[in-house]
Coordinates of C-alpha atoms in Angstrom, one line a residue:
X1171 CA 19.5 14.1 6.8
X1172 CA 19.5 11.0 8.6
X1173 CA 21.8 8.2 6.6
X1174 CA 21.8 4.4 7.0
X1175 CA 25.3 2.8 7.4
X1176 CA 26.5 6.8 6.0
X1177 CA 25.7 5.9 2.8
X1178 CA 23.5 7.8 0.0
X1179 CA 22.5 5.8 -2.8
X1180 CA 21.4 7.4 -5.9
X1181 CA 20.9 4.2 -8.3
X1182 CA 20.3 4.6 -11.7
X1183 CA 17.4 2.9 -13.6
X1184 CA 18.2 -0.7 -14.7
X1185 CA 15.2 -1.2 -17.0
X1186 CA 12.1 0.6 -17.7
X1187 CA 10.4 -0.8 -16.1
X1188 CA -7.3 -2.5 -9.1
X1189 CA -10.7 -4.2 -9.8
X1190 CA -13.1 -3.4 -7.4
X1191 CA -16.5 -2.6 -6.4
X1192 CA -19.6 -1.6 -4.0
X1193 CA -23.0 -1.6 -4.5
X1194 CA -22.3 1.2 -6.5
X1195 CA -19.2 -0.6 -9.1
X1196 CA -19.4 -2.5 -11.6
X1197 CA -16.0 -4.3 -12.2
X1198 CA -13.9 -4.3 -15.0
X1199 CA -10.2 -5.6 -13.4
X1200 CA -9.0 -6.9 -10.6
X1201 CA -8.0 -4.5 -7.9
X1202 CA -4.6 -3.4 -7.0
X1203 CA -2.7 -4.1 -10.3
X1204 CA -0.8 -4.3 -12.4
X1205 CA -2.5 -2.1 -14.1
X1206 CA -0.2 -2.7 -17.2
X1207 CA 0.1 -5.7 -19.3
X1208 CA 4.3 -7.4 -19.6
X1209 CA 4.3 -5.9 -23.3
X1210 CA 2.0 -2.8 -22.9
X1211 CA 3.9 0.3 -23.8
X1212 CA 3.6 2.7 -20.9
X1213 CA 5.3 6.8 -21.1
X1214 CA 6.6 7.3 -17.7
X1215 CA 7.5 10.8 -18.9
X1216 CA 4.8 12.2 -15.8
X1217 CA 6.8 10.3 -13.1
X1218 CA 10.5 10.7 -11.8
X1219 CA 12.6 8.1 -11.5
X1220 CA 13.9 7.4 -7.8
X1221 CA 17.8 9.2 -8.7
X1222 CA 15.4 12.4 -9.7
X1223 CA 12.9 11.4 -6.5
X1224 CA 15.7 11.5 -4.2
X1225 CA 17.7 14.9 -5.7
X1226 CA 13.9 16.7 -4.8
X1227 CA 13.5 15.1 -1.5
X1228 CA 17.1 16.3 -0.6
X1229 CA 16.5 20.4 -2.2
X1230 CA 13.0 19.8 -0.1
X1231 CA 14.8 19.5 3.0
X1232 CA 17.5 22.1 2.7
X1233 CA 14.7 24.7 1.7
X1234 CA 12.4 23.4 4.7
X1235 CA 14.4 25.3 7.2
X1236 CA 14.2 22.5 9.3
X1237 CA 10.6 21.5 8.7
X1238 CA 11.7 18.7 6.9
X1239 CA 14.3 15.9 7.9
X1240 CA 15.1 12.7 5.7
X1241 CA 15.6 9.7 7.2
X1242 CA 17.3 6.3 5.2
X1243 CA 14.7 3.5 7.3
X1244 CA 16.2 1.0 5.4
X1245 CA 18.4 -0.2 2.0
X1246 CA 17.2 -2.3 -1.1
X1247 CA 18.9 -5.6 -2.3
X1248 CA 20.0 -3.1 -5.3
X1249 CA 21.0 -1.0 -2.8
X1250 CA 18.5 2.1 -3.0
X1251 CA 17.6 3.5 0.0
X1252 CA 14.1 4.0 1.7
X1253 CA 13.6 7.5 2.4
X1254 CA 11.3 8.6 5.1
X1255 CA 10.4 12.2 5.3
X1256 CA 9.6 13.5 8.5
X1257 CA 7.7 16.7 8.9
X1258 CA 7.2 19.5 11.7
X1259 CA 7.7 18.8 15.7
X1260 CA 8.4 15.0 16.9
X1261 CA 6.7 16.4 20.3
X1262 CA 2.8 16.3 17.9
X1263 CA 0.7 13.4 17.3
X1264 CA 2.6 11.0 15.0
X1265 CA 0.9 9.6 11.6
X1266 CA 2.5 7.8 8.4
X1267 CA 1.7 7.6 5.2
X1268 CA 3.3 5.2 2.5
X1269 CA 2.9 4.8 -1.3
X1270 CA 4.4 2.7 -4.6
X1271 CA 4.5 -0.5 -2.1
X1272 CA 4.4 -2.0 -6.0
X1273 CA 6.8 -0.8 -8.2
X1274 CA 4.4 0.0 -11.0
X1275 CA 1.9 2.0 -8.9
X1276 CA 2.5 5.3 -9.4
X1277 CA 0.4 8.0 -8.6
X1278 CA 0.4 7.9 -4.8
X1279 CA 4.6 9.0 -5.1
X1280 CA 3.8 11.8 -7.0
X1281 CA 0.6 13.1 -4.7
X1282 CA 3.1 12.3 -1.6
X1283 CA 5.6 15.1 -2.9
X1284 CA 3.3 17.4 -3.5
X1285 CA 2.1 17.1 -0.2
X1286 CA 5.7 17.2 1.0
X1287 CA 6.0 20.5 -0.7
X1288 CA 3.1 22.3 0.3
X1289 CA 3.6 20.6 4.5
X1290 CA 7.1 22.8 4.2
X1291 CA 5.5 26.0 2.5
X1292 CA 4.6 27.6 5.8
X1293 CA 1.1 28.2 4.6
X1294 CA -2.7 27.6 6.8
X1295 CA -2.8 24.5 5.5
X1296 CA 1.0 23.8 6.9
X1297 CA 1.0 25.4 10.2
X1298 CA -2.9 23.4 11.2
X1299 CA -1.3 20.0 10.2
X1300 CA 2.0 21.0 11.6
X1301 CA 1.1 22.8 14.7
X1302 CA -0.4 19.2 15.9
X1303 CA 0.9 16.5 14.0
X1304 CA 4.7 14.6 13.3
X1305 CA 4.1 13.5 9.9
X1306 CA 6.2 10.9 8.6
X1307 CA 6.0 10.1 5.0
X1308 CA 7.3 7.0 2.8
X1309 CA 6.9 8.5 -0.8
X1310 CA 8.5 5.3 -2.3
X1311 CA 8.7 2.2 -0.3
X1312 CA 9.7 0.1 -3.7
X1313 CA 12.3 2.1 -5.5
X1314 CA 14.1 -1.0 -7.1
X1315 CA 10.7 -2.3 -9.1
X1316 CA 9.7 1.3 -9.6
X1317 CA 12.9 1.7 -12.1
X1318 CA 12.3 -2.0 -13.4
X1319 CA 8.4 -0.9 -13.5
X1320 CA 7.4 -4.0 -11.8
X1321 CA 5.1 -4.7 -8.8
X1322 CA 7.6 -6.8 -6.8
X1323 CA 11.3 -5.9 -5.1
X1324 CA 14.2 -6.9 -6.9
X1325 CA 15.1 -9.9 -4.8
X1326 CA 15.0 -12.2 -8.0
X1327 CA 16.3 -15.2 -5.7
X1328 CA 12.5 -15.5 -4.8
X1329 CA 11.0 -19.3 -4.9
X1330 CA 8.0 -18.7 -7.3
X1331 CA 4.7 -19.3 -4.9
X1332 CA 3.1 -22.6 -6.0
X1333 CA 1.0 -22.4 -3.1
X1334 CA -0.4 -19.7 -0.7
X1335 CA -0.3 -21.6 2.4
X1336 CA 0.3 -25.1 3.7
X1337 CA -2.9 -25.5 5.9
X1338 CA -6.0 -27.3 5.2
X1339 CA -9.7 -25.2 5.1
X1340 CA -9.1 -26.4 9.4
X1341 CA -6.7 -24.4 9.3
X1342 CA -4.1 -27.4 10.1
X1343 CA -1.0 -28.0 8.5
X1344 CA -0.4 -30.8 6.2
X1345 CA 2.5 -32.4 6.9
X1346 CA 3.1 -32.6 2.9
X1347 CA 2.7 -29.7 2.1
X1348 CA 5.9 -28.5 4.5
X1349 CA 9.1 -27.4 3.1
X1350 CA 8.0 -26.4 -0.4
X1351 CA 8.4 -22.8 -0.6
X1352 CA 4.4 -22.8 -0.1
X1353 CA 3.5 -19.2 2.1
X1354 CA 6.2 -17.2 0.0
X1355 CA 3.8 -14.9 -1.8
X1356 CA 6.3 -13.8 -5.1
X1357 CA 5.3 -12.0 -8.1
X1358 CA 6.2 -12.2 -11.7
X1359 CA 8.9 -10.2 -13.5
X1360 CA 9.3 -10.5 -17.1
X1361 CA 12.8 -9.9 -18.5
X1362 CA 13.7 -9.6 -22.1
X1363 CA 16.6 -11.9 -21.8
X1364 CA 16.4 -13.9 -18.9
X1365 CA 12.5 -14.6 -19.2
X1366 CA 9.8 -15.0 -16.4
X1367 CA 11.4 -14.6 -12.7
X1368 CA 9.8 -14.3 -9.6
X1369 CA 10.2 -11.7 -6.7
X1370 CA 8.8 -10.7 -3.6
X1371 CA 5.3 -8.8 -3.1
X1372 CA 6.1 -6.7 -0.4
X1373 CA 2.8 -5.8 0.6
X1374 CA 2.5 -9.2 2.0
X1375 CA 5.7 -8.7 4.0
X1376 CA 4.4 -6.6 7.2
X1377 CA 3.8 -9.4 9.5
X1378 CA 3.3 -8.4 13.2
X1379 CA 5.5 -11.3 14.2
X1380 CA 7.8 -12.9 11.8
X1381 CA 7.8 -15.9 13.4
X1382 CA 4.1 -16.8 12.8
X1383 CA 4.4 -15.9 9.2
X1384 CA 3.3 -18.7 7.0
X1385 CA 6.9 -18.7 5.3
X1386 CA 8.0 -19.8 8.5
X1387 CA 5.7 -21.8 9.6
X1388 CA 5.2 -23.8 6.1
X1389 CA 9.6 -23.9 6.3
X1390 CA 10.1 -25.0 9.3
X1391 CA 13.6 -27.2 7.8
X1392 CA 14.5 -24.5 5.5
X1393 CA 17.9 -22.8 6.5
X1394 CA 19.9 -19.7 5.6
X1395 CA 21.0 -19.3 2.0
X1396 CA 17.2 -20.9 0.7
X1397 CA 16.0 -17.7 0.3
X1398 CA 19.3 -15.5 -1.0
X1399 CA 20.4 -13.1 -0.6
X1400 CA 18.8 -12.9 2.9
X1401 CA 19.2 -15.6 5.3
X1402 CA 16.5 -18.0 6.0
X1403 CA 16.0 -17.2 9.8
X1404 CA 12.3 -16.7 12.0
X1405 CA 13.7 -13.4 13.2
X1406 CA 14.6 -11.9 10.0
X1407 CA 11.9 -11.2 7.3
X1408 CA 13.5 -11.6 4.2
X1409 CA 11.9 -8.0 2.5
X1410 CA 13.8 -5.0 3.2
X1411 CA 11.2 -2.8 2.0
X1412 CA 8.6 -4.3 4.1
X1413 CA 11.7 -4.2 7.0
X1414 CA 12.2 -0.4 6.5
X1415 CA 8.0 0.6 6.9
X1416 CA 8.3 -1.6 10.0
X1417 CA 11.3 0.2 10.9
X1418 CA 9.7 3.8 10.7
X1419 CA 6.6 2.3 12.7
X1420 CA 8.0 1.0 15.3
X1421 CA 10.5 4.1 15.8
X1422 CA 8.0 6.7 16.0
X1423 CA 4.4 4.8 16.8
X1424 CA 1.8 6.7 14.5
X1425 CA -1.9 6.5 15.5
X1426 CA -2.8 5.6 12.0
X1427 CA -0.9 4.3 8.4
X1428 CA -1.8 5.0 5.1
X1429 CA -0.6 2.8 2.7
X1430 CA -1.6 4.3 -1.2
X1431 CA -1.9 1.7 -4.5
X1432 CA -3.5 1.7 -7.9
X1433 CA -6.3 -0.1 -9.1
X1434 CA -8.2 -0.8 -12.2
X1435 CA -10.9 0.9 -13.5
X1436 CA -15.2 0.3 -12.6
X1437 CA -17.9 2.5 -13.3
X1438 CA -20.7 3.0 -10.7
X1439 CA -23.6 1.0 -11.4
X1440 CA -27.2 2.3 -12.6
X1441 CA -29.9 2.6 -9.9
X1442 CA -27.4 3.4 -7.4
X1443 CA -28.1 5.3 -3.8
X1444 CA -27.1 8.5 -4.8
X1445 CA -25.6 9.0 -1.7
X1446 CA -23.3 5.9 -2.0
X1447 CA -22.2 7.4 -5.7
X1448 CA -22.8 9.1 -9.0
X1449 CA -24.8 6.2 -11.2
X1450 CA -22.7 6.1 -14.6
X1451 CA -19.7 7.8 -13.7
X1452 CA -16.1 6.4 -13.5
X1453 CA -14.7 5.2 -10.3
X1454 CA -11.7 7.2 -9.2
X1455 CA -10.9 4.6 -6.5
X1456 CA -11.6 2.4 -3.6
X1457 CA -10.8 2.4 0.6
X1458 CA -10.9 0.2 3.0
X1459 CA -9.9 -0.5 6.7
X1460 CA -8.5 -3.4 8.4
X1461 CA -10.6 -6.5 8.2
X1462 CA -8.6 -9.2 9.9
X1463 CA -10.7 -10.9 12.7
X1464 CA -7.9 -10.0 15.4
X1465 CA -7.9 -6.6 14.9
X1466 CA -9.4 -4.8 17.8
X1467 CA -12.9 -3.2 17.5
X1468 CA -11.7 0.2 18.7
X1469 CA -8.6 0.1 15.6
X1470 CA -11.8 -1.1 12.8
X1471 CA -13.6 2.1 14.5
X1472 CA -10.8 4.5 14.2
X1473 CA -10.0 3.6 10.5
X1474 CA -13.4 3.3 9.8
X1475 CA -13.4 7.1 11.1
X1476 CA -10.4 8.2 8.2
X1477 CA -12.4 6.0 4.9
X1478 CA -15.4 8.7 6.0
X1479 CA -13.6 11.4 5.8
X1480 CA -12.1 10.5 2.7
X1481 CA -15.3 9.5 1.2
X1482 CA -17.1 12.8 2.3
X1483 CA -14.2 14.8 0.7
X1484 CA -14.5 12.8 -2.4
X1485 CA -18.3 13.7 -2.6
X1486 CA -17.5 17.4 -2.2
X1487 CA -15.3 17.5 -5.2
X1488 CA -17.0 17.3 -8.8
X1489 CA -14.1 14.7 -10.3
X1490 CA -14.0 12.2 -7.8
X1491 CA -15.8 8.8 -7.0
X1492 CA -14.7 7.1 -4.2
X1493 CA -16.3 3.3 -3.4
X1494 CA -15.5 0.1 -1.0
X1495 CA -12.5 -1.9 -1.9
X1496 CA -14.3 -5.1 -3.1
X1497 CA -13.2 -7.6 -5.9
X1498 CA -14.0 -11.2 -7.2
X1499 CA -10.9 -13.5 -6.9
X1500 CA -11.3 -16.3 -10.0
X1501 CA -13.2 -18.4 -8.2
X1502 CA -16.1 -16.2 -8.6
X1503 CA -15.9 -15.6 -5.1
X1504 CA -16.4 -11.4 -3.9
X1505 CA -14.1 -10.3 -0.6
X1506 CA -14.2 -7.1 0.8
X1507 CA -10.7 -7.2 1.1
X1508 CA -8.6 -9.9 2.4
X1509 CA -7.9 -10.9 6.7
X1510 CA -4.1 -12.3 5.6
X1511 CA -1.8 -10.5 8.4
X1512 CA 0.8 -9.6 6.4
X1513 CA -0.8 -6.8 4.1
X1514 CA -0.1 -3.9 5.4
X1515 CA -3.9 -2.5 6.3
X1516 CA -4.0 -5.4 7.9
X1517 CA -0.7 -5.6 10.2
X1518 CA -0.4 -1.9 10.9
X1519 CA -4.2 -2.4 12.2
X1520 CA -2.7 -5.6 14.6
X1521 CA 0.2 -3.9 15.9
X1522 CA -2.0 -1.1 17.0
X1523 CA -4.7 -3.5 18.6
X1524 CA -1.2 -4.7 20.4
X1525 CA -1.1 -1.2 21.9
X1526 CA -4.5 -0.6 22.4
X1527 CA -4.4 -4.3 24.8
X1528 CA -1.4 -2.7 26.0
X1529 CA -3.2 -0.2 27.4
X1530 CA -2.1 3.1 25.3
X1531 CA -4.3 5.8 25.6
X1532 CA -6.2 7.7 23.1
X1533 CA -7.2 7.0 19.2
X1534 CA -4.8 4.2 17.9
X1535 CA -4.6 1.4 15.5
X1536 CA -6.0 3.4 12.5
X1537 CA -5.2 1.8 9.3
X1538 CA -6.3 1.7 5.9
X1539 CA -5.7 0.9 2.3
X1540 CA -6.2 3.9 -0.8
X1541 CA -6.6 2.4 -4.4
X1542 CA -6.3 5.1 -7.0
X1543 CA -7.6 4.7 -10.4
X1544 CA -4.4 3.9 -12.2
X1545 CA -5.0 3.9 -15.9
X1546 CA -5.3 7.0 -18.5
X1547 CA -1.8 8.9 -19.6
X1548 CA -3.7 12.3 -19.7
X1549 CA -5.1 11.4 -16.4
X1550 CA -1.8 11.8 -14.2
X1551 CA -2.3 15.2 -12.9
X1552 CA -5.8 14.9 -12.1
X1553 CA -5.2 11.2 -10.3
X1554 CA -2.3 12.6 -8.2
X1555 CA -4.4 15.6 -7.0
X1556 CA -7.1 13.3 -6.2
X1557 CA -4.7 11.2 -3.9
X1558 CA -3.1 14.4 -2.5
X1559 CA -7.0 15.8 -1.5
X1560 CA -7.6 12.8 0.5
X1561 CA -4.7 13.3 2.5
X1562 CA -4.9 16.2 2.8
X1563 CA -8.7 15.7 4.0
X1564 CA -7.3 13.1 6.9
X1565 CA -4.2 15.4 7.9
X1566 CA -6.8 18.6 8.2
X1567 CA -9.4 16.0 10.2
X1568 CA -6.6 14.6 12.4
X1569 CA -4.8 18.3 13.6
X1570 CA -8.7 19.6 13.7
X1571 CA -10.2 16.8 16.2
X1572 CA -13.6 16.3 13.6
X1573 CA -11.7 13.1 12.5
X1574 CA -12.8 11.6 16.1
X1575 CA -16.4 12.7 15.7
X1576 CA -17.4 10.4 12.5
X1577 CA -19.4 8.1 13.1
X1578 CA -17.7 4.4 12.3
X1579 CA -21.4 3.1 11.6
X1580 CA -21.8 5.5 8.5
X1581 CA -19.0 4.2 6.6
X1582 CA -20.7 1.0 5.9
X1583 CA -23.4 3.0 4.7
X1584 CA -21.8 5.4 2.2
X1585 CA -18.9 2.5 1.6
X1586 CA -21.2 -0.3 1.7
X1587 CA -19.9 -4.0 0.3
X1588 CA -22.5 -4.3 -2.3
X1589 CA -23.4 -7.2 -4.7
X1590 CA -20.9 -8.4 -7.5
X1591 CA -23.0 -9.8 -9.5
X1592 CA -21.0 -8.9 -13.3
X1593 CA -18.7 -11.5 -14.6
X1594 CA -15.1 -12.0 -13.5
X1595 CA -12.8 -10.2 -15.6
X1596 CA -9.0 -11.3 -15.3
X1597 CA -6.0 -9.6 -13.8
X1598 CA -4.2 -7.4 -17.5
X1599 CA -1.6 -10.4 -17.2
X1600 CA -0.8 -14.0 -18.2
X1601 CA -3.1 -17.1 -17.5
X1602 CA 0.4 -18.1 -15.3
X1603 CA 0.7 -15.4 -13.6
X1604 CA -2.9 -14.3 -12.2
X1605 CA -3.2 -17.7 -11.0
X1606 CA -0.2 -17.7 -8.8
X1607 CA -1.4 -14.4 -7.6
X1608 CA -5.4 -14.9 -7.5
X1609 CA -6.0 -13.7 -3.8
X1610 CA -5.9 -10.8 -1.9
X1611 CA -4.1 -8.6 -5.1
X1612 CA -4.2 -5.3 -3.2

């Protein structure tokens, strides 16, 4: 076990504590979550909390017989670490995988660990994935909101985000607008005594160069100590989650990332293709790849190539329905995902075009977003396995070589973006706080 600064932190819990669709949803929420409401009552009984996480991950590794090695990429502001668990030969093809980005997303943790455990069995399954791929997991990259059982970090120092940028629909700044916090893209964190606070969505926190991030560019005057606990400088993104996925990227260069939420739920729509999905029945979850206008043809191809084999899997097994990530923001307006460089489908997919222009051979740049259905107590188990088929569906495609032989075309046929045509129905939060957080929720 690999330790950051020596240290092994085993936190307790402070506290206790998406919609979508193709031409085959119908919406009901916005995607990506929350998928709770601030006074919802919610039995986290199914899930462990990151002091229970982190006491499997270690008996994991000792019984792994050195399968498995965990790796601290990186320490909260509450001081949790972020585990990385790194599986079979660093010699093989390396690939990541990341879940519970947002604190109150679940599922994708639990279907990582399971995954973990059967990668160390020594089983068919483990010694095809393992006999050709390095495979580097992040089972929580949140573990502060996880134990508060909030979307954002804990860094409750966060500006609140009045504004999502400081450009005009040019794209050029105005001058006004500079200096106001505007670019820092917070969440909302309701605490019983201390009322609404704000704190950093971390999934907008993967920038491929800080420096051009709008939270520098909109500050340019702002200097350390604005944005405590972390100071204030171009070179240092202020997200130590975010700083800690970067961290296991750039050390070990996977061809493609992962990244696992939850969403609301959708049903599919009457009258649809029945090869697109299964008209009437509810949508497990979405996929999507990178869809920033600077990512490099040849990285949209390659994650194009892992949502098909995701979708085919999900049409092979009886309980899943797998669509298009799509949503209305409330504006009325539908995007199939959102271009802003910071989300992680997004920037994983950039710093892969960045090798792909820098000449690295073979498949590269691969990266795409999972939404799992989040809701339904008596659902867990069956939303977990769900997650843990797909991935296991990519790892099995990936070590087997049929991953490279999809064709990228067919996925905007069986994923296709579809017409949102039903009404807009609000994020399961305050008036407040949805409309601080309107755009690009994944």
């Amino acid at each position: 076990m690999k330790l950051l600064n020596g240290t092994l932190a085993l936190a307790g819990a402070i506290v206790v504590g998406c919609g979508f669709a193709a031409t085959a949803a119908a919406q009901t929420s916005v995607p990506a979550g929350p998928w709770i409401t601030p006074d919802q009552e919610v039995s986290l009984e199914g899930f462990e909390s990151y002091e229970q996480l982190v006491k499997k991950l270690i008996r994991l590794e000792g019984r792994s017989k050195g399968v498995m090695e965990l790796e601290s990429v990186g320490v909260t502001n509450q001081g949790r670490d972020v585990w990385l668990a790194k599986l079979g030969n660093p010699a093989n093809t390396p690939v990541l995988i990341i879940t519970q980005q947002h604190g109150n997303e679940p599922h994708g943790t639990e279907a990582a660990v399971e995954l973990i455990q059967k990668l160390i069995s020594g089983g068919s399954f483990a010694q095809e994935v393992l006999g050709e791929l390095f495979v580097l997991i992040v089972p929580r990259v949140n573990p502060d909101g996880s134990e508060l059982f909030t979307r954002g970090n804990s860094n409750f120092a966060t500006p609140p985000r009045d504004s999502r940028d400081c450009f005009d629909d040019d794209g050029n700044i105005i001058p006004s607008q500079l200096n106001q916090g505007r670019g820092t893209f917070s969440t909302t964190f309701v605490d019983p005594d201390l009322g609404r606070l704000s704190s950093y969505d971390i999934n907008r926190y993967h920038w491929p160069d800080w420096s051009t991030s709008w939270q520098v560019v909109c500050n340019p005057d702002l200097t350390a100590g604005s944005f405590d606990p972390d100071p204030y400088d171009p070179a240092l993104n202020p997200v130590p989650e975010a700083r800690a996925v970067r961290a296991a990227y750039d050390s070990y260069a996977p061809i493609w990332v992962i990244d696992v939420h939850n969403q609301g739920s959708a049903k599919v729509q009457d009258g649809v293709d029945p090869a697109v999905g299964r008209a009437g029945r509810l949508i497990t979850g979405s996929i999507l790849w990178p869809t920033n206008e600077e990512v490099h043809p040849d990285a949209v191809d390659f994650s194009k190539q892992i949502t098909l084999v995701m979708k085919k899997r999900s049409q092979e097994l009886g309980n899943m329905e797998f669509t298009n990530y799509l949503f209305r923001n409330s504006a009325g307006v539908a995007l199939r995902g959102g271009g802003f460089p910071g989300i992680a489908r997004n920037a994983y997919g950039l710093l892969g075009s960045a090798r792909i222009a820098a000449g690295e051979a073979g498949a590269v740049g691969g990266s795409i977003l999972v939404e799992i259905r989040g809701q339904g107590q008596k659902s867990i188990g069956m939303l977990k396995n769900n997650a843990r088929e797909l991935l296991e569906a990519v790892l099995r495609a990936t070590a087997d070589g049929s991953l490279f032989d999809e064709d990228p075309a067919e996925a905007d046929l069986l994923l296709p973006p579809g017409d949102l045509t039903d009404e807009f129905i609000g994020n399961p939060r305050s008036e407040e706080a949805e409309a601080a957080e309107e755009a690009e929720p994944e």
